[in-house]
Short mmCIF file of C-alpha atoms in Angstrom, two decimals:
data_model
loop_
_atom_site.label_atom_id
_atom_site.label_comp_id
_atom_site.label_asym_id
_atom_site.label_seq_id
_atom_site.Cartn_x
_atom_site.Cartn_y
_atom_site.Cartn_z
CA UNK X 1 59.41 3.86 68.08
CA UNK X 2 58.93 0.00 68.69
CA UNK X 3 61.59 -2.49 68.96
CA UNK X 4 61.02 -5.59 66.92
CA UNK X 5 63.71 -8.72 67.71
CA UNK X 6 64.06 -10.93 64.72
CA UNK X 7 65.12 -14.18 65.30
CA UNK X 8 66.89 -16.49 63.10
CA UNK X 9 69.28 -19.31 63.91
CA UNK X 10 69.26 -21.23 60.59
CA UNK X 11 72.83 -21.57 58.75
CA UNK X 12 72.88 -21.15 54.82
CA UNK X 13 72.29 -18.66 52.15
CA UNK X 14 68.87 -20.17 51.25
CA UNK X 15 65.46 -18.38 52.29
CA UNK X 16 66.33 -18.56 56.00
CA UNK X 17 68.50 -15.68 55.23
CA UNK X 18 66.28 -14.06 52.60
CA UNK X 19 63.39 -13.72 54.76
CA UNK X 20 66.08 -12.24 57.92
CA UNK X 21 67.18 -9.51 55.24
CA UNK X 22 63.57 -8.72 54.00
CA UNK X 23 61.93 -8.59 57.39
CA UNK X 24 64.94 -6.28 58.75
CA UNK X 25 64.18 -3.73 55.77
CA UNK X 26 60.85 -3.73 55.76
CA UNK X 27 60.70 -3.20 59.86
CA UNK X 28 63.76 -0.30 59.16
CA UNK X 29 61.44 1.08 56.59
CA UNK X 30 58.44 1.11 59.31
CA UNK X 31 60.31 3.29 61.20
CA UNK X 32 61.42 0.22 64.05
CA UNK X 33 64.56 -0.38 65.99
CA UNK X 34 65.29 -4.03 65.18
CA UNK X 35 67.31 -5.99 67.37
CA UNK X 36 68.65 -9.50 64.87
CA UNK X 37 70.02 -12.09 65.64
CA UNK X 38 71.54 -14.81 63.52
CA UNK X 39 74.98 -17.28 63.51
CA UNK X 40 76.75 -14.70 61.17
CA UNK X 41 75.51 -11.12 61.90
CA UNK X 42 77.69 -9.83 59.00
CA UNK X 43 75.70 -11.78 56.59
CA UNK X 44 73.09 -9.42 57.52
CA UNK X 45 74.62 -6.29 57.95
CA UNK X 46 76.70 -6.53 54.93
CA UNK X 47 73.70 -6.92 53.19
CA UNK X 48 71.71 -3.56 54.70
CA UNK X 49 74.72 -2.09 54.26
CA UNK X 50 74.38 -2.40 50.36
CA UNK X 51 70.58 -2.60 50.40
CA UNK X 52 69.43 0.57 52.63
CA UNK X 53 72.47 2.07 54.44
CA UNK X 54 70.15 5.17 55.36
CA UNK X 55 68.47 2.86 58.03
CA UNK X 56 71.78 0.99 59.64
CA UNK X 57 71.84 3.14 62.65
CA UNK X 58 68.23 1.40 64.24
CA UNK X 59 69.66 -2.07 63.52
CA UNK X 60 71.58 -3.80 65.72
CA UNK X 61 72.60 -7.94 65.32
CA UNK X 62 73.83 -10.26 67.45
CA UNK X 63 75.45 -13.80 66.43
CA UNK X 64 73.23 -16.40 67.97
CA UNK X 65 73.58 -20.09 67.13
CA UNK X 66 70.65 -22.88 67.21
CA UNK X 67 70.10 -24.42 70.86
CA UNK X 68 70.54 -28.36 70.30
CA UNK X 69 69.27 -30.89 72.73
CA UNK X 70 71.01 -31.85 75.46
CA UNK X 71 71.98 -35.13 76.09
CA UNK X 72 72.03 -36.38 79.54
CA UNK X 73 73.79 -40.18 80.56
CA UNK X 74 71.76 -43.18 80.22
CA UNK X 75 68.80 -41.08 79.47
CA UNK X 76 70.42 -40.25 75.98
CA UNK X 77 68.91 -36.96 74.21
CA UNK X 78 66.20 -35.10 76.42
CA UNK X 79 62.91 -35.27 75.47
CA UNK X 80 61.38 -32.71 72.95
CA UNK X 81 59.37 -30.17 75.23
CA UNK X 82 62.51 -30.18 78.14
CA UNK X 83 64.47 -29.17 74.79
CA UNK X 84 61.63 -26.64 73.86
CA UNK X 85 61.74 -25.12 77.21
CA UNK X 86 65.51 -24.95 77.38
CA UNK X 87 65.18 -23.17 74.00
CA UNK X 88 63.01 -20.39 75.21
CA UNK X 89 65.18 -19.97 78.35
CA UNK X 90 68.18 -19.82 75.97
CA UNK X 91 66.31 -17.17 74.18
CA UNK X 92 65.72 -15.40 77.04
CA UNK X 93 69.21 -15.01 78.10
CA UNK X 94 70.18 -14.10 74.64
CA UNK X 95 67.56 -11.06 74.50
CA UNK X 96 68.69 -9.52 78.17
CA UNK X 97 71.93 -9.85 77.26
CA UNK X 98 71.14 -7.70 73.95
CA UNK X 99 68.88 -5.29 75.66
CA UNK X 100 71.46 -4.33 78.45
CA UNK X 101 74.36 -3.48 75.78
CA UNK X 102 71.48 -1.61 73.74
CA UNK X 103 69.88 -0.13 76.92
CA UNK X 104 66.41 -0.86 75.28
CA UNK X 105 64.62 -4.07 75.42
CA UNK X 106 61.95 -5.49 72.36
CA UNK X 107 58.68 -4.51 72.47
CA UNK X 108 57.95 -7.28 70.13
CA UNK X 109 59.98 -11.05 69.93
CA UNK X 110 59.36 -12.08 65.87
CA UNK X 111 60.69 -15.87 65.23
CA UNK X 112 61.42 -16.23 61.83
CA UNK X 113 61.43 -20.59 62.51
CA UNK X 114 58.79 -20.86 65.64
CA UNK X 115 58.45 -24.73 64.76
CA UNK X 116 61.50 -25.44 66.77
CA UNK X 117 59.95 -23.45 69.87
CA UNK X 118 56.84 -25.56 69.92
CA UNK X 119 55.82 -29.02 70.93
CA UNK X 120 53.72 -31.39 71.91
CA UNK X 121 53.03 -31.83 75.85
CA UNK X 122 53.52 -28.22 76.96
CA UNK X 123 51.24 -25.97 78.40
CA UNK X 124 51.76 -22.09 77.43
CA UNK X 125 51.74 -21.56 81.54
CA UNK X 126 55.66 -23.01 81.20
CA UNK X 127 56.74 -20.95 78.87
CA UNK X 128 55.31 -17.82 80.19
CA UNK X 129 56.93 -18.21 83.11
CA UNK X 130 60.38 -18.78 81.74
CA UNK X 131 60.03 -16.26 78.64
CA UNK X 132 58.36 -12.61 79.42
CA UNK X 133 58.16 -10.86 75.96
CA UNK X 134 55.62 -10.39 73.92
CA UNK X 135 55.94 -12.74 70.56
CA UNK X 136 54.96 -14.02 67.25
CA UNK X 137 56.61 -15.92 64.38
CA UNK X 138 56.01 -18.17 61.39
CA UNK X 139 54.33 -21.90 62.04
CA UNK X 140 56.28 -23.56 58.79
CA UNK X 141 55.44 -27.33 59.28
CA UNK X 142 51.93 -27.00 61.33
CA UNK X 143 52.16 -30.17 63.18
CA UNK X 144 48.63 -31.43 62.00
CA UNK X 145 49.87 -32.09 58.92
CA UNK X 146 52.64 -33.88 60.12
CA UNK X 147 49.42 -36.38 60.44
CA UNK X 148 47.99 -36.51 57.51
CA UNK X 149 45.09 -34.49 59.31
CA UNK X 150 44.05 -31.04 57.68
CA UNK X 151 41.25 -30.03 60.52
CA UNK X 152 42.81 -28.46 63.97
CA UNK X 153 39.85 -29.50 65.72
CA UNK X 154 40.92 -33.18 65.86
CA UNK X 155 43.82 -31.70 67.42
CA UNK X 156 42.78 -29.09 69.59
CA UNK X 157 43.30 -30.40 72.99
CA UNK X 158 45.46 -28.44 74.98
CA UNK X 159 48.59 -30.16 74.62
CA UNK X 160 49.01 -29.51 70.88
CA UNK X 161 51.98 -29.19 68.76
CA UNK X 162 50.61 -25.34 68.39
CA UNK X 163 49.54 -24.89 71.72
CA UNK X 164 51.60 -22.28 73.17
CA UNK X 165 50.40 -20.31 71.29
CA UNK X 166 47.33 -19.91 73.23
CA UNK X 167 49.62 -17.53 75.57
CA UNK X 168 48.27 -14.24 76.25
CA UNK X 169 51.95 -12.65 75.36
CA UNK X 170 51.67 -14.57 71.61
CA UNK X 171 50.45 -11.43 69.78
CA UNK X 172 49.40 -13.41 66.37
CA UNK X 173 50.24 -16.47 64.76
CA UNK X 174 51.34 -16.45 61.16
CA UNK X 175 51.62 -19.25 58.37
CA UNK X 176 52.19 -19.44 55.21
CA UNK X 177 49.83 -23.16 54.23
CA UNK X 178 46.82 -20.19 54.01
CA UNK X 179 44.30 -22.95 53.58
CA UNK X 180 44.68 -23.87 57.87
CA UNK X 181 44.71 -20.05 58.58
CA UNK X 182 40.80 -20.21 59.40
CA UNK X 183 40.49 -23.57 61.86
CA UNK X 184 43.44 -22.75 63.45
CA UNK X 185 42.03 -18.99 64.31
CA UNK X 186 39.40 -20.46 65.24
CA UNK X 187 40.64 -23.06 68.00
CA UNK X 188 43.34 -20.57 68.83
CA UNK X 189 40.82 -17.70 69.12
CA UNK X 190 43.95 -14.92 68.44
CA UNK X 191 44.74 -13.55 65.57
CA UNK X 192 46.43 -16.33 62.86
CA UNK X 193 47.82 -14.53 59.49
CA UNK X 194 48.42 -15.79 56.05
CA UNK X 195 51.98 -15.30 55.81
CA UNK X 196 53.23 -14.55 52.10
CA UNK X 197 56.00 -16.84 50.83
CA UNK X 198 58.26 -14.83 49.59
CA UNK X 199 61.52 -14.78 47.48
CA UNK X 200 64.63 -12.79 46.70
CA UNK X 201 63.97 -11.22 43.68
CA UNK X 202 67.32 -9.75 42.37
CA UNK X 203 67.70 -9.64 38.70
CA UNK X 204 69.74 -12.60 37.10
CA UNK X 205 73.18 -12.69 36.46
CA UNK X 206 74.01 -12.64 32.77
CA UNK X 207 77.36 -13.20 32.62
CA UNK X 208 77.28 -16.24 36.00
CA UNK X 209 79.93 -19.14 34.50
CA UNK X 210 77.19 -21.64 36.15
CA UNK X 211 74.30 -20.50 33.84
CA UNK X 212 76.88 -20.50 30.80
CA UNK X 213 77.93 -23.91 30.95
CA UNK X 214 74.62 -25.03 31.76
CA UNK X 215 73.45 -23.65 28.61
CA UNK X 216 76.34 -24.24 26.40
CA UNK X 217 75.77 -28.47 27.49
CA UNK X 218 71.74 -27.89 26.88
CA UNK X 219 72.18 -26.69 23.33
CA UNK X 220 68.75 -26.54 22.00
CA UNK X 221 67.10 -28.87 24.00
CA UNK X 222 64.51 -27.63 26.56
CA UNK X 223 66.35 -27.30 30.24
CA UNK X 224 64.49 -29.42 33.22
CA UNK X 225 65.69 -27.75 36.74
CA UNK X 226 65.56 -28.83 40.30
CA UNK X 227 67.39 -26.61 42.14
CA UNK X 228 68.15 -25.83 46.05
CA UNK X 229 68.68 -28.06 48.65
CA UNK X 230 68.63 -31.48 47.43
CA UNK X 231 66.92 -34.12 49.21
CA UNK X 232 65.04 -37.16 48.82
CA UNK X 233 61.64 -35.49 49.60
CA UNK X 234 62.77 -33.30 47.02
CA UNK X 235 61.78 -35.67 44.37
CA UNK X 236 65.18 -36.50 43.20
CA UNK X 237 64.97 -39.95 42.71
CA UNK X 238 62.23 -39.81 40.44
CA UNK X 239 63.04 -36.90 38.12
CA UNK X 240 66.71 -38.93 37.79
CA UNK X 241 64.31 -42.05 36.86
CA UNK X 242 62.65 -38.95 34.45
CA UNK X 243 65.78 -38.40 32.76
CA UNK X 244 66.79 -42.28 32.61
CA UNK X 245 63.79 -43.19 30.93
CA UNK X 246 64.09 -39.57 28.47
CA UNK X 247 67.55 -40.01 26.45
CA UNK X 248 65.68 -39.75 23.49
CA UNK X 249 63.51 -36.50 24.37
CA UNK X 250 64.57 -32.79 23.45
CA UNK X 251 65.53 -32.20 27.34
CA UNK X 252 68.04 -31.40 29.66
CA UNK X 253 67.64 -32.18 33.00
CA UNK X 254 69.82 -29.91 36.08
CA UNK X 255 70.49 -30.45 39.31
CA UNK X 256 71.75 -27.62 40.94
CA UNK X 257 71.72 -27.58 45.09
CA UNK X 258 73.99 -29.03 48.44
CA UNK X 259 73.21 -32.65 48.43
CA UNK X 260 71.96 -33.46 51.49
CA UNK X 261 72.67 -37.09 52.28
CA UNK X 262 71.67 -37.53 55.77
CA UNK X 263 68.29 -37.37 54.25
CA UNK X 264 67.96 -40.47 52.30
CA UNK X 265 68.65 -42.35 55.38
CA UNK X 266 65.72 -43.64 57.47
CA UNK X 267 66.50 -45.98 60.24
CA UNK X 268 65.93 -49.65 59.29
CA UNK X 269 65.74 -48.19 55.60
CA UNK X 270 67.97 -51.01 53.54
CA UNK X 271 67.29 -48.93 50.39
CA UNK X 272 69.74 -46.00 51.63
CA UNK X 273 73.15 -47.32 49.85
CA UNK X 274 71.54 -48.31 46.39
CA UNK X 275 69.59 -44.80 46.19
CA UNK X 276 72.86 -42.79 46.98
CA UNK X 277 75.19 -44.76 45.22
CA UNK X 278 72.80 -44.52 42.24
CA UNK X 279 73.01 -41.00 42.60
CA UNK X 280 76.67 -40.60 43.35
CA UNK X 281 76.98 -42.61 39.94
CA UNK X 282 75.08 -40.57 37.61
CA UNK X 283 77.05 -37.50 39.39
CA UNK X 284 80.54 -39.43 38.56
CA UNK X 285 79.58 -39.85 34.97
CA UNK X 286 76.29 -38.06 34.14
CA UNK X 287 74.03 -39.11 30.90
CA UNK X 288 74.06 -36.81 28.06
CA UNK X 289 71.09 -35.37 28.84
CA UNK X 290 72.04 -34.42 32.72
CA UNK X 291 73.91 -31.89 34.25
CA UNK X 292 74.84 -32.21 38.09
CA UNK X 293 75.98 -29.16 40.08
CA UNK X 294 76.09 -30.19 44.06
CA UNK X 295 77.06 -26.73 45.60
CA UNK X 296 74.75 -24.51 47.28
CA UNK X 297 73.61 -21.57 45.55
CA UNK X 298 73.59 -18.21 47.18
CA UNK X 299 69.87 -16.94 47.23
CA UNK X 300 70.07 -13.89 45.08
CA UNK X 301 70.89 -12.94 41.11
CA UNK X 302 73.43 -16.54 41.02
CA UNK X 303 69.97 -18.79 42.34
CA UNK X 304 67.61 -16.27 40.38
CA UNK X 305 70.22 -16.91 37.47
CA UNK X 306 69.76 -20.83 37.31
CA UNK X 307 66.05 -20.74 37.83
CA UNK X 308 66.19 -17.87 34.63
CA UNK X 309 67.85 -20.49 32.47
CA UNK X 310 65.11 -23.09 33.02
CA UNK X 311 62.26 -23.88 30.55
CA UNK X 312 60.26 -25.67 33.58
CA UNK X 313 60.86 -25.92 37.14
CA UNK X 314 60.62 -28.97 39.10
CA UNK X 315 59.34 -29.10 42.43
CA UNK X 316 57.06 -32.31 42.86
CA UNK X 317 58.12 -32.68 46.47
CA UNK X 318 57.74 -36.20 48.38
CA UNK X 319 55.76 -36.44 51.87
CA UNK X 320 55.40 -32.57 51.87
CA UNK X 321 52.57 -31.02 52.44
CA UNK X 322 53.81 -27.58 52.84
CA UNK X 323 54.46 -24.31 51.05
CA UNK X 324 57.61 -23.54 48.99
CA UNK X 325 59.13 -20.31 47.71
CA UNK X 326 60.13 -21.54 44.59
CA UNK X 327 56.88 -21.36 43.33
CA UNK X 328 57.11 -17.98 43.96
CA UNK X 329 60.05 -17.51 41.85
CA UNK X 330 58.18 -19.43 39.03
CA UNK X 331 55.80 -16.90 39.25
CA UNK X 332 58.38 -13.82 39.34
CA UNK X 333 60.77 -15.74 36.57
CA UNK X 334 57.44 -16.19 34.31
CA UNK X 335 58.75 -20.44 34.25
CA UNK X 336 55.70 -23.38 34.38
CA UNK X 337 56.21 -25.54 37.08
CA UNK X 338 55.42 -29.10 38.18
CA UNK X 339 54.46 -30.21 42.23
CA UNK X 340 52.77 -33.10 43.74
CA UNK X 341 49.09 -33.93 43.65
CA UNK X 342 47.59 -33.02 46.83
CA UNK X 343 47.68 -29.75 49.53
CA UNK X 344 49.05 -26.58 49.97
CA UNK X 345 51.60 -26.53 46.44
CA UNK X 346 49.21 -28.57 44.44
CA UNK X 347 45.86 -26.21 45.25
CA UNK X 348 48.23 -22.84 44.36
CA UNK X 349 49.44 -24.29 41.07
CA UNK X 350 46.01 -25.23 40.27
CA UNK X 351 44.27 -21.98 41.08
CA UNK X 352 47.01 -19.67 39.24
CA UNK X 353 47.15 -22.33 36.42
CA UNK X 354 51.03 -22.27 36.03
CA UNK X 355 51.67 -25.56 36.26
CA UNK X 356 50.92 -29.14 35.91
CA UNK X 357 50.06 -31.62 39.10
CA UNK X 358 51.12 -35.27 39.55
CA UNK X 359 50.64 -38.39 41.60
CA UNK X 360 53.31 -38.37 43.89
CA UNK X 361 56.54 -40.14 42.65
CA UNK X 362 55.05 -41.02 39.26
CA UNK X 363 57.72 -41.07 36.55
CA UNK X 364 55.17 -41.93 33.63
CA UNK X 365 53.01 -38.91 34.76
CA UNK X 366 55.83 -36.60 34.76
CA UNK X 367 56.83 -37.61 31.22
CA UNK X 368 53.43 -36.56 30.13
CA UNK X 369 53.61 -33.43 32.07
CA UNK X 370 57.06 -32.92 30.58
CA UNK X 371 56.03 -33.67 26.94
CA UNK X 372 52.87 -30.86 27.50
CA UNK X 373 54.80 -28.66 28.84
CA UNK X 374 58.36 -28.79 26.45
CA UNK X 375 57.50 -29.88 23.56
CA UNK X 376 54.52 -28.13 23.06
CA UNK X 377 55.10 -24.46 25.39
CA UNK X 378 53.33 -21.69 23.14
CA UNK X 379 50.33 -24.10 23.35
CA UNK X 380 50.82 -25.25 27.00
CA UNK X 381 50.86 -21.27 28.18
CA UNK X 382 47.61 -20.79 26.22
CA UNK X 383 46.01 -23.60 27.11
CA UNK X 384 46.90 -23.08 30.89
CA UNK X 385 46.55 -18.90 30.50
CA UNK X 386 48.95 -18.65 33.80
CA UNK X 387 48.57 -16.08 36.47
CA UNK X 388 51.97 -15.67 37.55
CA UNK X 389 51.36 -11.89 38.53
CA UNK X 390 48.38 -12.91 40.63
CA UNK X 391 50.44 -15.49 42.65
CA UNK X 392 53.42 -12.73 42.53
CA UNK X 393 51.23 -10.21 44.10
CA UNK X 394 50.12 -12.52 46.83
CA UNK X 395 53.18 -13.11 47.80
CA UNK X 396 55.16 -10.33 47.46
CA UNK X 397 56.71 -7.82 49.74
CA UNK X 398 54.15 -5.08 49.84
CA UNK X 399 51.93 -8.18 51.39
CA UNK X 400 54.85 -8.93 53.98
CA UNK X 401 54.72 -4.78 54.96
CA UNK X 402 50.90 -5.83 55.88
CA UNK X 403 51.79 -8.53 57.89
CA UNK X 404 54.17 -6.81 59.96
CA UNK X 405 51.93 -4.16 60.40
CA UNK X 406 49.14 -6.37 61.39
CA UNK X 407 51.31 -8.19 63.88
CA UNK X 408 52.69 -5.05 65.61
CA UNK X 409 49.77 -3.07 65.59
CA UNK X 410 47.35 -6.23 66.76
CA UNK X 411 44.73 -4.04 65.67
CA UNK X 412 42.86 -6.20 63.46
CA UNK X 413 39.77 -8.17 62.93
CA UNK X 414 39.83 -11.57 64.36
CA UNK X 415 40.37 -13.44 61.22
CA UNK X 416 43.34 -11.40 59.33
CA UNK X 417 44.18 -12.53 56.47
CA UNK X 418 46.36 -10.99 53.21
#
């Protein structure tokens, strides 16, 4: 029986969690011990408790919080790879600890975040000497495309964002932008999966006094939802300019998610007070045709509850050229969805056809896509013949099973993919 530690220091009740409680029961369910670890253990163990109490006797968690950087006098905050390093040390403590009050030790180290254990300027030499399990995890934010670059090769030298993961004890790389899986593989020369985005799919809630009122304020007209975290690169500036410029339109626009304000700040960004006070006003007395709701949501029927209610989903993110699960709960919730022109979001919509693509920021464009979409839906769905259980099935759990299977087995061809 293999030991598999899952590692997960992210706060919240978004996917962070989702993907801790997933991964623990599907590892349980492959007949693993799994060590977890995570700031509040019983917001796992509640959860298996409900979920698969059967398996609760090979799972063991441990409360482990996120390791910040240091800051040092004069020097200010140390630089990114001494943080890095200091992260894997921290890591390493953490796991003996763990293994000597559980008298077995992992025979596989599974980061659920790896970007924050990666950098630029390190060698894998370092971290092998400082960190002696075998491990693996998911590359969320590949730093190539924090470049604008989609080829690895123009960053392949050895002091790459990605590069420890050229160490003999990473067993496989996983991601979930698919479309790097291939050059990365190849300048890596490991194993590099195409890691499902996946999504908590627990039934909605009908009776959930959030969805009621949101519905009872809609009325007839069509609802409009961004919902999650709430950000600037979100794209909530310019579905608010949507919603301005479409008082006179059948729709209802909702905003449901924590409001994260430290995000519309950008040093030497004058801009910053007028875009949150704008916001903060609309919140303070919303248009008719808005409905503002800045709490988090707990991933699960109350999120899958809100995303239910919704006619079309709203995820044209800003300066993001990553993957998002809420596509994949468009796809489970049946619910057309618009996303930014351009890479990883853009190419799914367009291949399953359930959705619409625009420019980047572009109020007129989203009108359109919102006037397509509402006002015309039986016609948009046939026109668009959506494959939301093709996208469903790609990401799904059964494809996370494969993953895990692939990653503790190492077994496979060079170039795995799902």
């Amino acid at each position: 029986m293999k030991t598999i530690a899952l590692v997960e220091t992210n706060y919240g009740n978004g996917h962070h969690l989702t993907y801790l409680r997933l991964f623990s029961q599907i590892l349980l369910e492959q007949q693993c011990q799994v060590m977890a670890f995570h700031p509040r253990p019983r917001d796992l163990t509640d959860w298996i408790d409900e979920h698969c109490p059967d398996y609760r006797d090979r799972l063991w968690v441990f409360e482990m919080h996120k390791h910040r950087r240091r800051r040092v006098p004069i020097l200010g905050t140390v630089p990114e790879p001494v943080a890095v390093i200091e992260r894997w040390q921290h890591l390493t403590n953490t796991l003996a600890e763990a293994s000597e009050e559980t008298g077995f030790s992992p025979d596989l180290v599974f980061l659920n975040w790896l970007d924050n254990y990666l950098s630029h300027y390190l060698t894998h030499h370092v971290i092998d000497y400082v960190f002696p399990y075998s491990w693996s995890g998911i590359y969320f934010r590949p730093g190539v495309l924090r470049f604008g670059q989609r080829s690895f090769a123009k960053l392949s030298e050895p002091l790459a964002h990605y590069s420890l993961a050229r160490s003999p004890r990473c067993q496989a790389l996983t991601m979930l932008n698919e479309e790097l899986v291939e050059d990365l593989q190849q300048d890596l020369g490991k194993p590099v999966i195409a890691f499902p985005d996946i999504t908590d799919e627990t039934p909605p809630e009908g009776d959930y006094a959030l969805v009621q009122k949101i519905r009872q304020k809609a009325g007839d007209r069509k609802i409009v939802g961004l919902i999650g975290a709430l950000s600037k690169r979100k794209g909530i500036l310019t579905l608010l300019k949507v919603a301005q410029q479409s008082m006179e339109e059948n729709w209802f626009f909702v905003f449901a998610g924590q409001l994260d304000e430290s995000m519309f700040h950008q040093e030497f960004d004058q801009r910053f007070p007028e875009e949150f006070q704008q916001i903060k006003k609309m919140r303070e007395d919303p248009p008719d045709n808005c409905y503002f709701h800045f709490e988090s949501i707990p991933d699960g029927h109350r999120f899958n509850s809100v995303v239910n209610a919704c006619d079309v989903l709203f995820a044209a993110y800003e300066n993001f050229p990553y993957s998002s699960n809420l596509l994949t709960k468009a796809a489970v919730f049946k619910k057309p969805i618009i996303v930014s022109e351009g890479y990883c979001m853009a190419a799914r919509v367009e291949k399953f056809r359930f959705g619409l693509t625009i420019p980047e920021g572009d109020v007129a464009k989203c009108i359109a896509a919102l006037r397509y979409l509402c006002d015309q839906p039986e016609q948009a769905l046939r026109e668009l013949n959506p494959d939301f259980e093709g996208y469903h099935r790609l990401h799904s759990i059964d494809q996370i099973r494969k993953v895990f299977q692939a990653v503790i087995s190492n077994t496979e061809s060079p170039l795995v993919t799902v």
